[in-house]
Amino acid sequence: MDVKELVNKFKEYSNADTTLLELAYDFAKKAHGEQKRASGEMYFIHVYEVAVILCNLRMDINTVSAVLLHDVLEDTQVTPDILNKEFGEEVCNLVD
């Protein structure tokens, strides 16, 4: 479960620049930190696995990036302004 695996999965169907995906991965991983789900599983595992599912569905870079970030507004101290500044309006709107 690392960024290289996710990037490789995305590159199986897309030639898009993966910088945004890599930034979203790092940002979400840091934002969720040591958060755990009720099951005791690290929270980031959930967003990563959903990103893999979306890669299997051949979604675009903004959608896969947004899914990595989909819980940062609800479950961390990240604000929409921060997300918009870091990832742009489209990704922020998808997350919101």
PDB file of C-alpha atoms in Angstrom:
ATOM      1  CA  MET A   1       0.000   0.000   0.000  1.00  0.00           C
ATOM      2  CA  ASP A   2       2.260   2.747  -1.227  1.00  0.00           C
ATOM      3  CA  VAL A   3       2.102   5.597  -3.673  1.00  0.00           C
ATOM      4  CA  LYS A   4       4.143   3.730  -6.302  1.00  0.00           C
ATOM      5  CA  GLU A   5       1.614   0.893  -6.405  1.00  0.00           C
ATOM      6  CA  LEU A   6      -1.249   3.342  -6.798  1.00  0.00           C
ATOM      7  CA  VAL A   7       0.557   5.318  -9.502  1.00  0.00           C
ATOM      8  CA  ASN A   8       1.355   2.113 -11.390  1.00  0.00           C
ATOM      9  CA  LYS A   9      -2.295   1.057 -11.170  1.00  0.00           C
ATOM     10  CA  PHE A  10      -3.354   4.438 -12.584  1.00  0.00           C
ATOM     11  CA  LYS A  11      -0.740   4.269 -15.357  1.00  0.00           C
ATOM     12  CA  GLU A  12      -2.180   0.950 -16.540  1.00  0.00           C
ATOM     13  CA  TYR A  13      -4.855   2.980 -18.330  1.00  0.00           C
ATOM     14  CA  SER A  14      -3.722   6.604 -18.395  1.00  0.00           C
ATOM     15  CA  ASN A  15      -0.761   8.630 -19.614  1.00  0.00           C
ATOM     16  CA  ALA A  16      -1.741  11.612 -17.439  1.00  0.00           C
ATOM     17  CA  ASP A  17       0.864  13.258 -15.245  1.00  0.00           C
ATOM     18  CA  THR A  18       0.524  11.659 -11.803  1.00  0.00           C
ATOM     19  CA  THR A  19       1.928  14.543  -9.772  1.00  0.00           C
ATOM     20  CA  LEU A  20      -1.537  15.482  -8.466  1.00  0.00           C
ATOM     21  CA  LEU A  21      -2.201  11.895  -7.425  1.00  0.00           C
ATOM     22  CA  GLU A  22       1.116  11.681  -5.599  1.00  0.00           C
ATOM     23  CA  LEU A  23       0.486  14.985  -3.813  1.00  0.00           C
ATOM     24  CA  ALA A  24      -3.016  13.886  -2.786  1.00  0.00           C
ATOM     25  CA  TYR A  25      -1.644  10.591  -1.454  1.00  0.00           C
ATOM     26  CA  ASP A  26       0.990  12.347   0.665  1.00  0.00           C
ATOM     27  CA  PHE A  27      -1.415  15.047   1.848  1.00  0.00           C
ATOM     28  CA  ALA A  28      -4.138  12.572   2.884  1.00  0.00           C
ATOM     29  CA  LYS A  29      -1.673  10.240   4.577  1.00  0.00           C
ATOM     30  CA  LYS A  30      -0.256  13.122   6.608  1.00  0.00           C
ATOM     31  CA  ALA A  31      -3.687  14.625   7.365  1.00  0.00           C
ATOM     32  CA  HIS A  32      -5.070  11.317   8.667  1.00  0.00           C
ATOM     33  CA  GLY A  33      -1.844  10.576  10.531  1.00  0.00           C
ATOM     34  CA  GLU A  34      -2.434   7.944  13.178  1.00  0.00           C
ATOM     35  CA  GLN A  35      -6.249   8.031  12.971  1.00  0.00           C
ATOM     36  CA  LYS A  36      -7.852   4.629  13.268  1.00  0.00           C
ATOM     37  CA  ARG A  37     -11.265   3.321  12.305  1.00  0.00           C
ATOM     38  CA  ALA A  38     -13.534   1.717  14.901  1.00  0.00           C
ATOM     39  CA  SER A  39     -12.074  -1.639  13.806  1.00  0.00           C
ATOM     40  CA  GLY A  40      -8.599  -0.464  14.802  1.00  0.00           C
ATOM     41  CA  GLU A  41      -7.441  -0.327  11.181  1.00  0.00           C
ATOM     42  CA  MET A  42      -5.479   2.732  10.121  1.00  0.00           C
ATOM     43  CA  TYR A  43      -7.874   5.215   8.548  1.00  0.00           C
ATOM     44  CA  PHE A  44      -5.722   5.845   5.489  1.00  0.00           C
ATOM     45  CA  ILE A  45      -6.174   2.225   4.382  1.00  0.00           C
ATOM     46  CA  HIS A  46      -9.822   3.020   3.601  1.00  0.00           C
ATOM     47  CA  VAL A  47      -9.108   5.978   1.320  1.00  0.00           C
ATOM     48  CA  TYR A  48      -6.278   4.097  -0.394  1.00  0.00           C
ATOM     49  CA  GLU A  49      -8.458   1.067  -1.103  1.00  0.00           C
ATOM     50  CA  VAL A  50     -11.224   3.264  -2.507  1.00  0.00           C
ATOM     51  CA  ALA A  51      -8.623   4.909  -4.780  1.00  0.00           C
ATOM     52  CA  VAL A  52      -7.609   1.465  -6.052  1.00  0.00           C
ATOM     53  CA  ILE A  53     -11.259   0.671  -6.779  1.00  0.00           C
ATOM     54  CA  LEU A  54     -11.565   3.886  -8.791  1.00  0.00           C
ATOM     55  CA  CYS A  55      -8.406   3.008 -10.703  1.00  0.00           C
ATOM     56  CA  ASN A  56      -9.997  -0.337 -11.537  1.00  0.00           C
ATOM     57  CA  LEU A  57     -12.933   1.675 -12.888  1.00  0.00           C
ATOM     58  CA  ARG A  58     -10.451   3.770 -14.918  1.00  0.00           C
ATOM     59  CA  MET A  59     -11.393   7.122 -13.387  1.00  0.00           C
ATOM     60  CA  ASP A  60      -9.549  10.336 -14.234  1.00  0.00           C
ATOM     61  CA  ILE A  61      -6.720  11.850 -12.188  1.00  0.00           C
ATOM     62  CA  ASN A  62      -8.911  14.441 -10.437  1.00  0.00           C
ATOM     63  CA  THR A  63     -11.426  11.827  -9.319  1.00  0.00           C
ATOM     64  CA  VAL A  64      -8.805   9.416  -7.989  1.00  0.00           C
ATOM     65  CA  SER A  65      -7.001  12.266  -6.251  1.00  0.00           C
ATOM     66  CA  ALA A  66     -10.255  13.509  -4.716  1.00  0.00           C
ATOM     67  CA  VAL A  67     -11.086  10.076  -3.349  1.00  0.00           C
ATOM     68  CA  LEU A  68      -7.781  10.007  -1.494  1.00  0.00           C
ATOM     69  CA  LEU A  69      -8.848  13.290   0.100  1.00  0.00           C
ATOM     70  CA  HIS A  70     -12.535  12.472   0.523  1.00  0.00           C
ATOM     71  CA  ASP A  71     -12.519  12.367   4.327  1.00  0.00           C
ATOM     72  CA  VAL A  72     -10.006  15.077   5.172  1.00  0.00           C
ATOM     73  CA  LEU A  73     -12.677  17.766   5.475  1.00  0.00           C
ATOM     74  CA  GLU A  74     -14.800  15.644   7.819  1.00  0.00           C
ATOM     75  CA  ASP A  75     -12.168  13.923   9.885  1.00  0.00           C
ATOM     76  CA  THR A  76      -9.156  16.257  10.086  1.00  0.00           C
ATOM     77  CA  GLN A  77      -8.348  19.911  10.640  1.00  0.00           C
ATOM     78  CA  VAL A  78      -8.103  20.579   6.897  1.00  0.00           C
ATOM     79  CA  THR A  79     -10.463  23.291   5.644  1.00  0.00           C
ATOM     80  CA  PRO A  80     -11.975  23.726   2.171  1.00  0.00           C
ATOM     81  CA  ASP A  81      -9.765  26.796   1.683  1.00  0.00           C
ATOM     82  CA  ILE A  82      -6.628  24.733   2.295  1.00  0.00           C
ATOM     83  CA  LEU A  83      -7.841  21.969   0.004  1.00  0.00           C
ATOM     84  CA  ASN A  84      -8.740  24.446  -2.736  1.00  0.00           C
ATOM     85  CA  LYS A  85      -5.347  26.131  -2.462  1.00  0.00           C
ATOM     86  CA  GLU A  86      -3.443  22.832  -2.579  1.00  0.00           C
ATOM     87  CA  PHE A  87      -5.501  20.937  -5.188  1.00  0.00           C
ATOM     88  CA  GLY A  88      -7.654  23.423  -7.067  1.00  0.00           C
ATOM     89  CA  GLU A  89     -11.343  24.061  -7.346  1.00  0.00           C
ATOM     90  CA  GLU A  90     -12.317  20.876  -9.207  1.00  0.00           C
ATOM     91  CA  VAL A  91     -10.717  18.483  -6.723  1.00  0.00           C
ATOM     92  CA  CYS A  92     -12.010  20.548  -3.786  1.00  0.00           C
ATOM     93  CA  ASN A  93     -15.553  20.441  -5.202  1.00  0.00           C
ATOM     94  CA  LEU A  94     -15.342  16.681  -5.721  1.00  0.00           C
ATOM     95  CA  VAL A  95     -14.205  16.229  -2.118  1.00  0.00           C
ATOM     96  CA  ASP A  96     -16.874  18.548  -0.782  1.00  0.00           C
TER      97      ASP A  96
END
